[in-house]
Amino acid sequence: MTLKFEIIAKDSSTKARLGRIHTPHGSFDTPAFMAVGTRGSVKGLTPDMLHQAGCQIILGNTYHLMLRPGSEVVRDLGGLQQFSGFNGPMLTDSGGFQVFSLSDLRHFDCDHVVFKSHIDGSAIRLGPVESMKIQHELGADIAMAFDDCPPADCPPERLAESMDRTIRWAGICREEHEKLDPENRQALFGIVQGGTNPDQRLRCAESLIAMDFDGYALGGLAVGEGHDRMIATIDHAAPLLPESRPRYLMGVGYPVDILEAVKRGVDMFDCVLPTRNGRNALAFTSTGPIRLRNSQYIRDMNPLDASCDCMCCRQFSRGYLRHLFAVGEMLGPTLISLHNLRFFQRWMLDIRQAIRDNHGSMLVAPGSM
RNA sequence: UCCGCGGUAGCUCAAUGGUAGAGCAAUCGGCUGUUAACCGAUCGGUUGUAGGUUCGAAUCCUACCCGCGGAG
């Protein structure tokens, strides 16, 4: 076992737990928020900035990196950490979500998905075997099983079919991972699907637990089902997963979503929200979102968030930040991405402190978001 | 002074006799395992001015105003 999950404290009034995960490239605290570095880069930010923001672990993506530069190139350049210059734990997503989100012109072919590359239109054939090989070459600390992510409100028959596929693929991933990685340097997480259907979630969770993964993810949420149904699904599904293994809610989310999931026993999160919204001029702050394009900030000399300790808030006025977006200067997206990541990491610090203090139920998401 | 070209949204320009449009700018909104420094909405016009021809004119005619180029 190359990944060690240490539970340090539990909150008595919720299911929240405080922990630490140890990997070959270092450790990170849980509950954890992972910045998304799809193509081997968290857009606009250097590894130094990521460390400044408090990011302990970041993501890469199988699909994007297999297209460019190719997993063999990443391997030959020393693996994802050395390639990207991020000195810390990393996780690669399996490409399952891209199959879902790039769903135009795709079809299933035995245990593969065939779809068109968004770059040159060429046919891409991806399945659990390929995903495991690619993720092994990328060499992140944690690899994810290749899953089939059904859309929100998937009809019952199609959902059941999708679950069969996810479960079967998880088994193939488990076997391939063992074969490819005899020294077991990478951890492998399984992904529980099932939409908002409790029976399917249960069936998928039980099947994957029997395969003994290093951690378990909840996938297929925040895909349009709505906040309440998402929380209800987490409420049901998270406790199905083994206490001793990390639980990862994929693709989530807003600070309030993270809080509600932590209270239900989730340990890891990732989301593009801080970086994508940061590039698009939306800053998360302790008093609510600030849309920096808005004209009301033209002459605003206040810092973005007086309670924030990031470089952006210590040195620049809202008026200047607005100016950067108004004229399209690349520093704008960089600074707000940095700020938003710092905001999310400070939120995770607050969450972890509350669990340590056994005050988990008292937490309120900052800025009502 | 003459000749030519032009004047349409804040800017750059479409529309050649038949419902004046686009891009950018401006204003606002959206973004949840990144096809996204992206996407969407809104705002925006007495078509240089004044006449005329026509059922109908940004479009054709006349005069004038302004700009650019050329000639002298």
Short mmCIF file of C-alpha atoms (C1' of nucleotides) in Angstrom, two decimals:
data_model
loop_
_atom_site.label_atom_id
_atom_site.label_comp_id
_atom_site.label_asym_id
_atom_site.label_seq_id
_atom_site.Cartn_x
_atom_site.Cartn_y
_atom_site.Cartn_z
CA MET A 1 0.00 0.00 0.00
CA THR A 2 1.65 3.20 -1.18
CA LEU A 3 -1.06 5.52 -0.02
CA LYS A 4 -1.60 5.86 3.67
CA PHE A 5 -4.75 7.50 5.00
CA GLU A 6 -4.46 8.63 8.56
CA ILE A 7 -7.60 9.82 10.35
CA ILE A 8 -6.62 12.39 12.96
CA ALA A 9 -9.96 13.50 14.36
CA LYS A 10 -13.66 13.04 13.88
CA ASP A 11 -16.39 15.56 14.46
CA SER A 12 -18.97 14.25 16.89
CA SER A 13 -22.02 16.08 15.55
CA THR A 14 -21.45 15.30 11.87
CA LYS A 15 -19.70 12.59 9.88
CA ALA A 16 -16.78 14.92 9.11
CA ARG A 17 -13.27 13.64 9.62
CA LEU A 18 -9.86 15.30 9.69
CA GLY A 19 -7.04 13.36 8.13
CA ARG A 20 -3.79 13.22 6.29
CA ILE A 21 -2.92 11.27 3.18
CA HIS A 22 0.67 10.23 2.56
CA THR A 23 1.90 9.58 -0.99
CA PRO A 24 5.30 9.00 -2.61
CA HIS A 25 5.47 12.71 -3.47
CA GLY A 26 4.44 14.02 -0.07
CA SER A 27 1.41 14.40 2.13
CA PHE A 28 -1.77 16.42 2.10
CA ASP A 29 -4.39 17.27 4.67
CA THR A 30 -8.02 16.25 4.40
CA PRO A 31 -10.64 17.42 3.80
CA ALA A 32 -8.67 18.54 0.75
CA PHE A 33 -9.44 20.73 -2.23
CA MET A 34 -7.48 19.88 -5.36
CA ALA A 35 -6.83 22.48 -8.03
CA VAL A 36 -7.39 21.25 -11.57
CA GLY A 37 -4.37 21.19 -13.89
CA THR A 38 -5.96 19.44 -16.84
CA ARG A 39 -3.08 19.62 -19.29
CA GLY A 40 -0.27 19.52 -16.77
CA SER A 41 -0.80 23.15 -15.80
CA VAL A 42 -3.19 24.93 -13.50
CA LYS A 43 -4.02 27.58 -16.07
CA GLY A 44 -2.16 30.82 -15.53
CA LEU A 45 -0.32 29.80 -12.37
CA THR A 46 3.22 28.61 -11.65
CA PRO A 47 3.91 25.81 -9.16
CA ASP A 48 5.27 28.48 -6.79
CA MET A 49 1.96 30.29 -6.89
CA LEU A 50 0.10 27.05 -6.22
CA HIS A 51 2.20 26.49 -3.12
CA GLN A 52 1.62 30.12 -2.07
CA ALA A 53 -2.11 29.52 -2.38
CA GLY A 54 -1.78 26.49 -0.14
CA CYS A 55 -2.47 23.85 -2.79
CA GLN A 56 -1.04 20.57 -1.56
CA ILE A 57 -2.24 18.29 -4.37
CA ILE A 58 -3.30 18.97 -7.95
CA LEU A 59 -4.98 17.10 -10.79
CA GLY A 60 -3.99 16.18 -14.29
CA ASN A 61 -6.13 14.60 -16.97
CA THR A 62 -5.62 11.38 -18.90
CA TYR A 63 -7.58 12.39 -21.99
CA HIS A 64 -5.92 15.76 -22.49
CA LEU A 65 -2.40 14.54 -21.77
CA MET A 66 -2.76 11.46 -23.98
CA LEU A 67 -3.55 13.76 -26.92
CA ARG A 68 -0.80 16.25 -26.17
CA PRO A 69 2.04 15.65 -25.53
CA GLY A 70 1.21 11.92 -25.17
CA SER A 71 1.73 9.87 -22.05
CA GLU A 72 4.99 8.38 -23.36
CA VAL A 73 6.43 11.87 -23.67
CA VAL A 74 5.42 12.73 -20.11
CA ARG A 75 6.94 9.45 -18.92
CA ASP A 76 10.17 10.14 -20.81
CA LEU A 77 10.33 13.62 -19.30
CA GLY A 78 10.27 12.15 -15.82
CA GLY A 79 6.57 11.76 -15.06
CA LEU A 80 3.87 14.29 -14.34
CA GLN A 81 5.51 15.90 -11.31
CA GLN A 82 8.84 16.50 -12.93
CA PHE A 83 7.19 17.39 -16.24
CA SER A 84 4.95 20.05 -14.68
CA GLY A 85 7.36 21.21 -12.00
CA PHE A 86 4.80 20.67 -9.27
CA ASN A 87 6.64 19.21 -6.35
CA GLY A 88 3.87 17.45 -4.48
CA PRO A 89 1.15 14.84 -4.68
CA MET A 90 -0.82 14.59 -7.92
CA LEU A 91 -3.88 12.73 -9.11
CA THR A 92 -4.91 11.93 -12.66
CA ASP A 93 -8.50 11.65 -13.73
CA SER A 94 -9.17 8.68 -15.97
CA GLY A 95 -10.79 10.36 -18.97
CA GLY A 96 -14.22 8.98 -18.14
CA PHE A 97 -15.66 12.44 -17.62
CA GLN A 98 -14.29 13.68 -20.95
CA VAL A 99 -16.11 10.83 -22.69
CA PHE A 100 -19.25 12.19 -21.06
CA SER A 101 -18.60 15.87 -21.72
CA LEU A 102 -17.30 15.37 -25.26
CA SER A 103 -20.22 13.10 -25.97
CA ASP A 104 -20.82 14.21 -29.57
CA LEU A 105 -20.19 11.43 -32.01
CA ARG A 106 -19.17 8.71 -29.66
CA HIS A 107 -20.16 5.09 -29.40
CA PHE A 108 -19.31 2.08 -27.26
CA ASP A 109 -17.30 -0.73 -28.80
CA CYS A 110 -16.94 -3.70 -26.43
CA ASP A 111 -15.07 -2.28 -23.45
CA HIS A 112 -14.01 0.89 -25.24
CA VAL A 113 -15.45 4.24 -26.07
CA VAL A 114 -14.74 5.54 -29.52
CA PHE A 115 -15.08 9.27 -30.03
CA LYS A 116 -13.64 12.09 -32.02
CA SER A 117 -10.66 14.06 -30.79
CA HIS A 118 -11.67 17.66 -30.16
CA ILE A 119 -8.31 18.71 -31.56
CA ASP A 120 -8.09 17.09 -34.98
CA GLY A 121 -11.26 15.00 -35.27
CA SER A 122 -9.35 11.73 -35.34
CA ALA A 123 -10.96 8.68 -33.75
CA ILE A 124 -9.92 8.10 -30.14
CA ARG A 125 -10.38 4.65 -28.68
CA LEU A 126 -10.26 4.70 -24.91
CA GLY A 127 -11.13 2.02 -22.40
CA PRO A 128 -10.10 0.85 -18.93
CA VAL A 129 -6.99 -0.90 -20.25
CA GLU A 130 -5.76 2.17 -22.13
CA SER A 131 -6.63 4.52 -19.27
CA MET A 132 -4.62 2.45 -16.80
CA LYS A 133 -1.62 2.26 -19.12
CA ILE A 134 -1.71 6.01 -19.76
CA GLN A 135 -2.14 6.93 -16.11
CA HIS A 136 0.72 4.60 -15.22
CA GLU A 137 2.95 6.40 -17.71
CA LEU A 138 1.82 9.79 -16.42
CA GLY A 139 2.89 8.55 -13.01
CA ALA A 140 0.70 10.55 -10.64
CA ASP A 141 0.38 9.33 -7.06
CA ILE A 142 -3.30 8.54 -7.43
CA ALA A 143 -4.96 7.11 -10.55
CA MET A 144 -8.69 6.91 -11.09
CA ALA A 145 -10.66 3.98 -12.50
CA PHE A 146 -12.12 4.52 -15.96
CA ASP A 147 -15.86 5.00 -15.46
CA ASP A 148 -18.97 5.74 -17.47
CA CYS A 149 -20.52 8.97 -16.23
CA PRO A 150 -24.26 9.00 -17.04
CA PRO A 151 -26.03 12.33 -17.54
CA ALA A 152 -28.46 13.74 -14.97
CA ASP A 153 -31.93 12.24 -15.36
CA CYS A 154 -30.65 9.28 -17.32
CA PRO A 155 -33.56 6.86 -18.01
CA PRO A 156 -33.53 3.84 -15.61
CA GLU A 157 -32.65 1.20 -18.24
CA ARG A 158 -29.76 3.28 -19.55
CA LEU A 159 -28.59 4.03 -16.02
CA ALA A 160 -28.51 0.31 -15.16
CA GLU A 161 -26.58 -0.41 -18.35
CA SER A 162 -24.15 2.39 -17.51
CA MET A 163 -23.66 0.98 -13.99
CA ASP A 164 -22.92 -2.46 -15.39
CA ARG A 165 -20.27 -0.87 -17.56
CA THR A 166 -18.72 1.19 -14.75
CA ILE A 167 -18.56 -1.87 -12.48
CA ARG A 168 -17.11 -4.09 -15.19
CA TRP A 169 -14.56 -1.45 -16.14
CA ALA A 170 -13.58 -0.96 -12.50
CA GLY A 171 -12.73 -4.67 -12.34
CA ILE A 172 -10.63 -4.42 -15.50
CA CYS A 173 -8.85 -1.34 -14.10
CA ARG A 174 -8.10 -3.16 -10.87
CA GLU A 175 -6.53 -6.10 -12.73
CA GLU A 176 -4.61 -3.93 -15.19
CA HIS A 177 -3.30 -1.74 -12.42
CA GLU A 178 -1.86 -4.76 -10.63
CA LYS A 179 -0.25 -6.01 -13.82
CA LEU A 180 1.19 -2.66 -14.87
CA ASP A 181 2.31 -1.68 -11.45
CA PRO A 182 3.73 -4.69 -9.62
CA GLU A 183 5.53 -2.51 -7.10
CA ASN A 184 2.22 -0.72 -6.56
CA ARG A 185 3.72 2.78 -6.64
CA GLN A 186 0.43 4.36 -7.63
CA ALA A 187 -2.77 4.28 -5.66
CA LEU A 188 -6.00 3.51 -7.50
CA PHE A 189 -9.43 4.86 -6.63
CA GLY A 190 -12.72 3.38 -7.79
CA ILE A 191 -15.58 5.63 -8.88
CA VAL A 192 -19.10 4.98 -7.62
CA GLN A 193 -21.75 6.00 -10.12
CA GLY A 194 -25.53 5.59 -10.02
CA GLY A 195 -26.94 9.02 -10.71
CA THR A 196 -29.42 10.03 -8.03
CA ASN A 197 -30.77 6.50 -7.74
CA PRO A 198 -30.06 5.03 -4.25
CA ASP A 199 -30.33 1.40 -5.39
CA GLN A 200 -27.82 1.91 -8.18
CA ARG A 201 -25.46 3.79 -5.88
CA LEU A 202 -25.65 0.94 -3.38
CA ARG A 203 -25.06 -1.72 -6.03
CA CYS A 204 -22.12 0.17 -7.48
CA ALA A 205 -20.58 0.89 -4.07
CA GLU A 206 -20.84 -2.74 -2.93
CA SER A 207 -19.35 -4.03 -6.18
CA LEU A 208 -16.39 -1.65 -6.02
CA ILE A 209 -15.74 -2.19 -2.32
CA ALA A 210 -15.40 -5.91 -3.05
CA MET A 211 -12.55 -5.00 -5.42
CA ASP A 212 -10.65 -3.27 -2.60
CA PHE A 213 -9.60 0.09 -4.01
CA ASP A 214 -7.26 2.48 -2.18
CA GLY A 215 -9.99 5.09 -2.10
CA TYR A 216 -13.49 5.65 -3.42
CA ALA A 217 -14.92 8.49 -5.40
CA LEU A 218 -18.48 9.62 -5.90
CA GLY A 219 -18.84 10.50 -9.57
CA GLY A 220 -21.66 11.71 -11.76
CA LEU A 221 -22.73 14.52 -9.44
CA ALA A 222 -22.98 18.24 -10.11
CA VAL A 223 -23.96 17.38 -13.67
CA GLY A 224 -27.32 19.14 -13.61
CA GLU A 225 -29.29 17.19 -11.00
CA GLY A 226 -29.54 20.24 -8.71
CA HIS A 227 -28.15 20.98 -5.26
CA ASP A 228 -30.76 19.16 -3.17
CA ARG A 229 -30.63 15.90 -5.12
CA MET A 230 -26.84 16.05 -5.10
CA ILE A 231 -26.73 16.41 -1.31
CA ALA A 232 -29.34 13.65 -0.87
CA THR A 233 -27.20 11.34 -3.00
CA ILE A 234 -24.04 12.14 -1.01
CA ASP A 235 -25.99 11.67 2.21
CA HIS A 236 -26.92 8.18 1.08
CA ALA A 237 -23.77 7.12 -0.74
CA ALA A 238 -20.86 8.43 1.33
CA PRO A 239 -21.64 6.23 4.40
CA LEU A 240 -21.67 3.16 2.15
CA LEU A 241 -17.93 3.57 1.64
CA PRO A 242 -15.30 2.07 3.97
CA GLU A 243 -14.40 4.32 6.93
CA SER A 244 -10.72 3.59 6.54
CA ARG A 245 -10.39 4.79 2.95
CA PRO A 246 -10.46 8.32 1.53
CA ARG A 247 -13.70 9.45 -0.06
CA TYR A 248 -13.53 11.78 -3.02
CA LEU A 249 -16.45 13.78 -4.42
CA MET A 250 -15.50 14.49 -8.01
CA GLY A 251 -15.99 17.89 -9.62
CA VAL A 252 -17.46 19.67 -6.59
CA GLY A 253 -17.82 22.54 -6.11
CA TYR A 254 -19.06 25.68 -4.41
CA PRO A 255 -17.90 26.24 -0.82
CA VAL A 256 -21.35 25.33 0.51
CA ASP A 257 -21.39 22.08 -1.52
CA ILE A 258 -18.00 21.18 -0.08
CA LEU A 259 -19.21 21.90 3.44
CA GLU A 260 -22.32 19.77 3.08
CA ALA A 261 -20.25 16.92 1.65
CA VAL A 262 -17.60 17.16 4.40
CA LYS A 263 -20.37 16.87 6.99
CA ARG A 264 -21.37 13.65 5.26
CA GLY A 265 -17.88 12.19 5.44
CA VAL A 266 -16.20 13.24 2.20
CA ASP A 267 -12.43 13.85 2.32
CA MET A 268 -11.38 15.09 -1.11
CA PHE A 269 -12.70 17.51 -3.72
CA ASP A 270 -11.67 19.00 -7.00
CA CYS A 271 -13.30 21.68 -9.09
CA VAL A 272 -12.48 24.07 -11.92
CA LEU A 273 -14.61 26.76 -10.30
CA PRO A 274 -11.84 28.83 -8.64
CA THR A 275 -9.64 28.84 -11.72
CA ARG A 276 -12.24 29.02 -14.48
CA ASN A 277 -14.27 31.67 -12.71
CA GLY A 278 -11.07 33.46 -11.82
CA ARG A 279 -10.12 33.68 -15.49
CA ASN A 280 -13.59 34.98 -16.17
CA ALA A 281 -13.30 37.80 -13.61
CA LEU A 282 -15.40 36.33 -10.81
CA ALA A 283 -13.68 36.50 -7.43
CA PHE A 284 -14.85 34.55 -4.41
CA THR A 285 -14.62 36.66 -1.27
CA SER A 286 -15.62 36.44 2.37
CA THR A 287 -18.48 38.85 1.67
CA GLY A 288 -19.73 37.15 -1.48
CA PRO A 289 -18.79 37.00 -5.15
CA ILE A 290 -17.29 40.02 -6.88
CA ARG A 291 -17.73 40.33 -10.64
CA LEU A 292 -14.68 42.36 -11.43
CA ARG A 293 -15.92 43.39 -14.86
CA ASN A 294 -18.67 45.48 -13.26
CA SER A 295 -18.33 49.23 -13.63
CA GLN A 296 -18.95 49.80 -9.92
CA TYR A 297 -15.32 48.85 -9.23
CA ILE A 298 -13.69 51.33 -11.62
CA ARG A 299 -12.62 53.70 -8.82
CA ASP A 300 -12.66 51.16 -5.98
CA MET A 301 -9.38 51.39 -4.11
CA ASN A 302 -10.22 48.64 -1.63
CA PRO A 303 -8.49 45.28 -1.73
CA LEU A 304 -10.50 42.48 -3.26
CA ASP A 305 -11.02 40.85 0.14
CA ALA A 306 -9.71 42.59 3.23
CA SER A 307 -9.56 39.31 5.11
CA CYS A 308 -7.45 37.54 2.47
CA ASP A 309 -3.69 37.08 2.71
CA CYS A 310 -2.98 36.42 -0.98
CA MET A 311 -0.58 38.52 -3.08
CA CYS A 312 -3.49 39.85 -5.09
CA CYS A 313 -5.31 41.20 -2.04
CA ARG A 314 -2.20 42.59 -0.38
CA GLN A 315 -0.91 44.60 -3.33
CA PHE A 316 -3.73 45.57 -5.67
CA SER A 317 -6.96 47.54 -5.63
CA ARG A 318 -10.25 46.36 -7.06
CA GLY A 319 -10.00 49.24 -9.51
CA TYR A 320 -6.68 47.94 -10.82
CA LEU A 321 -7.94 44.35 -11.03
CA ARG A 322 -10.99 45.54 -12.96
CA HIS A 323 -8.72 47.45 -15.30
CA LEU A 324 -6.70 44.31 -16.02
CA PHE A 325 -9.85 42.49 -17.16
CA ALA A 326 -11.20 45.50 -19.05
CA VAL A 327 -8.08 45.66 -21.21
CA GLY A 328 -7.48 41.92 -21.37
CA GLU A 329 -4.17 41.84 -19.52
CA MET A 330 -3.14 38.27 -18.70
CA LEU A 331 -2.23 39.28 -15.15
CA GLY A 332 -5.96 39.59 -14.33
CA PRO A 333 -6.82 35.91 -14.84
CA THR A 334 -3.60 34.93 -13.08
CA LEU A 335 -4.23 37.06 -9.99
CA ILE A 336 -7.89 36.10 -9.58
CA SER A 337 -7.12 32.41 -10.14
CA LEU A 338 -4.50 32.70 -7.42
CA HIS A 339 -6.88 34.57 -5.15
CA ASN A 340 -9.75 32.11 -5.68
CA LEU A 341 -7.50 29.12 -5.02
CA ARG A 342 -6.27 30.82 -1.86
CA PHE A 343 -9.90 31.48 -0.91
CA PHE A 344 -10.76 27.80 -1.36
CA GLN A 345 -7.68 26.66 0.55
CA ARG A 346 -8.47 29.03 3.42
CA TRP A 347 -11.98 27.59 3.45
CA MET A 348 -10.50 24.09 3.74
CA LEU A 349 -8.27 25.31 6.59
CA ASP A 350 -11.39 26.61 8.36
CA ILE A 351 -13.15 23.32 7.79
CA ARG A 352 -10.22 21.32 9.13
CA GLN A 353 -9.90 23.58 12.15
CA ALA A 354 -13.59 23.20 12.91
CA ILE A 355 -13.29 19.42 12.83
CA ARG A 356 -10.22 19.60 15.06
CA ASP A 357 -12.25 21.75 17.47
CA ASN A 358 -15.24 19.43 17.14
CA HIS A 359 -17.35 22.33 15.88
CA GLY A 360 -18.22 20.84 12.49
CA SER A 361 -21.92 21.58 12.71
CA MET A 362 -21.27 25.27 13.43
CA LEU A 363 -19.57 26.01 10.12
CA VAL A 364 -21.14 28.42 7.67
CA ALA A 365 -19.88 28.76 4.11
CA PRO A 366 -18.21 32.12 3.48
CA GLY A 367 -19.99 34.69 1.36
CA SER A 368 -23.07 32.44 1.18
CA MET A 369 -21.57 30.46 -1.66
"C1'" U B 1 -10.24 76.24 -58.19
"C1'" C B 2 -11.08 71.60 -60.73
"C1'" C B 3 -11.33 66.11 -60.74
"C1'" G B 4 -11.95 61.57 -58.05
"C1'" C B 5 -13.29 58.74 -53.71
"C1'" G B 6 -15.84 58.74 -49.32
"C1'" G B 7 -19.48 60.30 -45.01
"C1'" U B 8 -24.37 54.34 -42.09
"C1'" A B 9 -24.31 52.47 -34.07
"C1'" G B 10 -19.00 55.22 -29.61
"C1'" C B 11 -15.06 52.78 -33.36
"C1'" U B 12 -14.05 49.76 -38.02
"C1'" C B 13 -17.22 48.45 -41.77
"C1'" A B 14 -21.63 45.54 -44.43
"C1'" A B 15 -26.24 46.27 -46.88
"C1'" U B 16 -27.07 48.86 -55.14
"C1'" G B 17 -34.37 50.54 -55.19
"C1'" G B 18 -38.07 46.46 -51.09
"C1'" U B 19 -38.02 44.88 -43.01
"C1'" A B 20 -30.63 49.08 -41.91
"C1'" G B 21 -26.80 44.47 -40.00
"C1'" A B 22 -21.92 42.46 -38.10
"C1'" G B 23 -17.38 42.68 -35.31
"C1'" C B 24 -15.27 45.48 -31.52
"C1'" A B 25 -16.43 48.86 -27.36
"C1'" A B 26 -20.07 49.71 -23.41
"C1'" U B 27 -23.61 47.45 -19.67
"C1'" C B 28 -25.15 42.97 -17.32
"C1'" G B 29 -25.38 37.67 -16.54
"C1'" G B 30 -23.58 32.50 -16.55
"C1'" C B 31 -19.56 29.00 -15.40
"C1'" U B 32 -19.23 22.45 -10.41
"C1'" G B 33 -14.02 15.09 -12.28
"C1'" U B 34 -11.70 22.36 -18.04
"C1'" U B 35 -13.30 21.24 -25.74
"C1'" A B 36 -13.90 27.39 -21.56
"C1'" A B 37 -8.41 34.27 -20.75
"C1'" C B 38 -14.96 31.28 -22.55
"C1'" C B 39 -20.23 31.63 -23.56
"C1'" G B 40 -24.74 34.42 -23.58
"C1'" A B 41 -27.98 38.68 -23.18
"C1'" U B 42 -28.81 43.85 -23.44
"C1'" C B 43 -27.77 48.65 -25.11
"C1'" G B 44 -26.91 51.12 -29.32
"C1'" G B 45 -29.29 54.65 -35.90
"C1'" U B 46 -33.73 61.27 -38.30
"C1'" U B 47 -27.87 56.37 -42.94
"C1'" G B 48 -23.55 64.33 -43.21
"C1'" U B 49 -27.58 68.42 -44.32
"C1'" A B 50 -31.63 70.27 -47.44
"C1'" G B 51 -34.58 69.32 -51.48
"C1'" G B 52 -36.25 66.07 -55.61
"C1'" U B 53 -37.63 61.27 -58.44
"C1'" U B 54 -40.42 56.82 -56.86
"C1'" C B 55 -45.86 52.97 -54.37
"C1'" G B 56 -41.14 52.63 -51.73
"C1'" A B 57 -34.44 55.82 -51.15
"C1'" A B 58 -28.61 54.31 -47.06
"C1'" U B 59 -28.96 53.10 -52.40
"C1'" C B 60 -30.99 57.27 -58.09
"C1'" C B 61 -30.79 63.03 -59.14
"C1'" U B 62 -29.48 68.33 -57.48
"C1'" A B 63 -27.23 71.70 -54.13
"C1'" C B 64 -24.50 72.47 -49.92
"C1'" C B 65 -21.23 70.85 -45.63
"C1'" C B 66 -17.13 67.79 -43.95
"C1'" G B 67 -12.84 64.29 -44.73
"C1'" C B 68 -9.05 61.95 -47.82
"C1'" G B 69 -6.30 61.66 -52.45
"C1'" G B 70 -4.79 63.78 -57.15
"C1'" A B 71 -4.17 67.96 -60.60
"C1'" G B 72 -3.13 73.08 -61.01
#
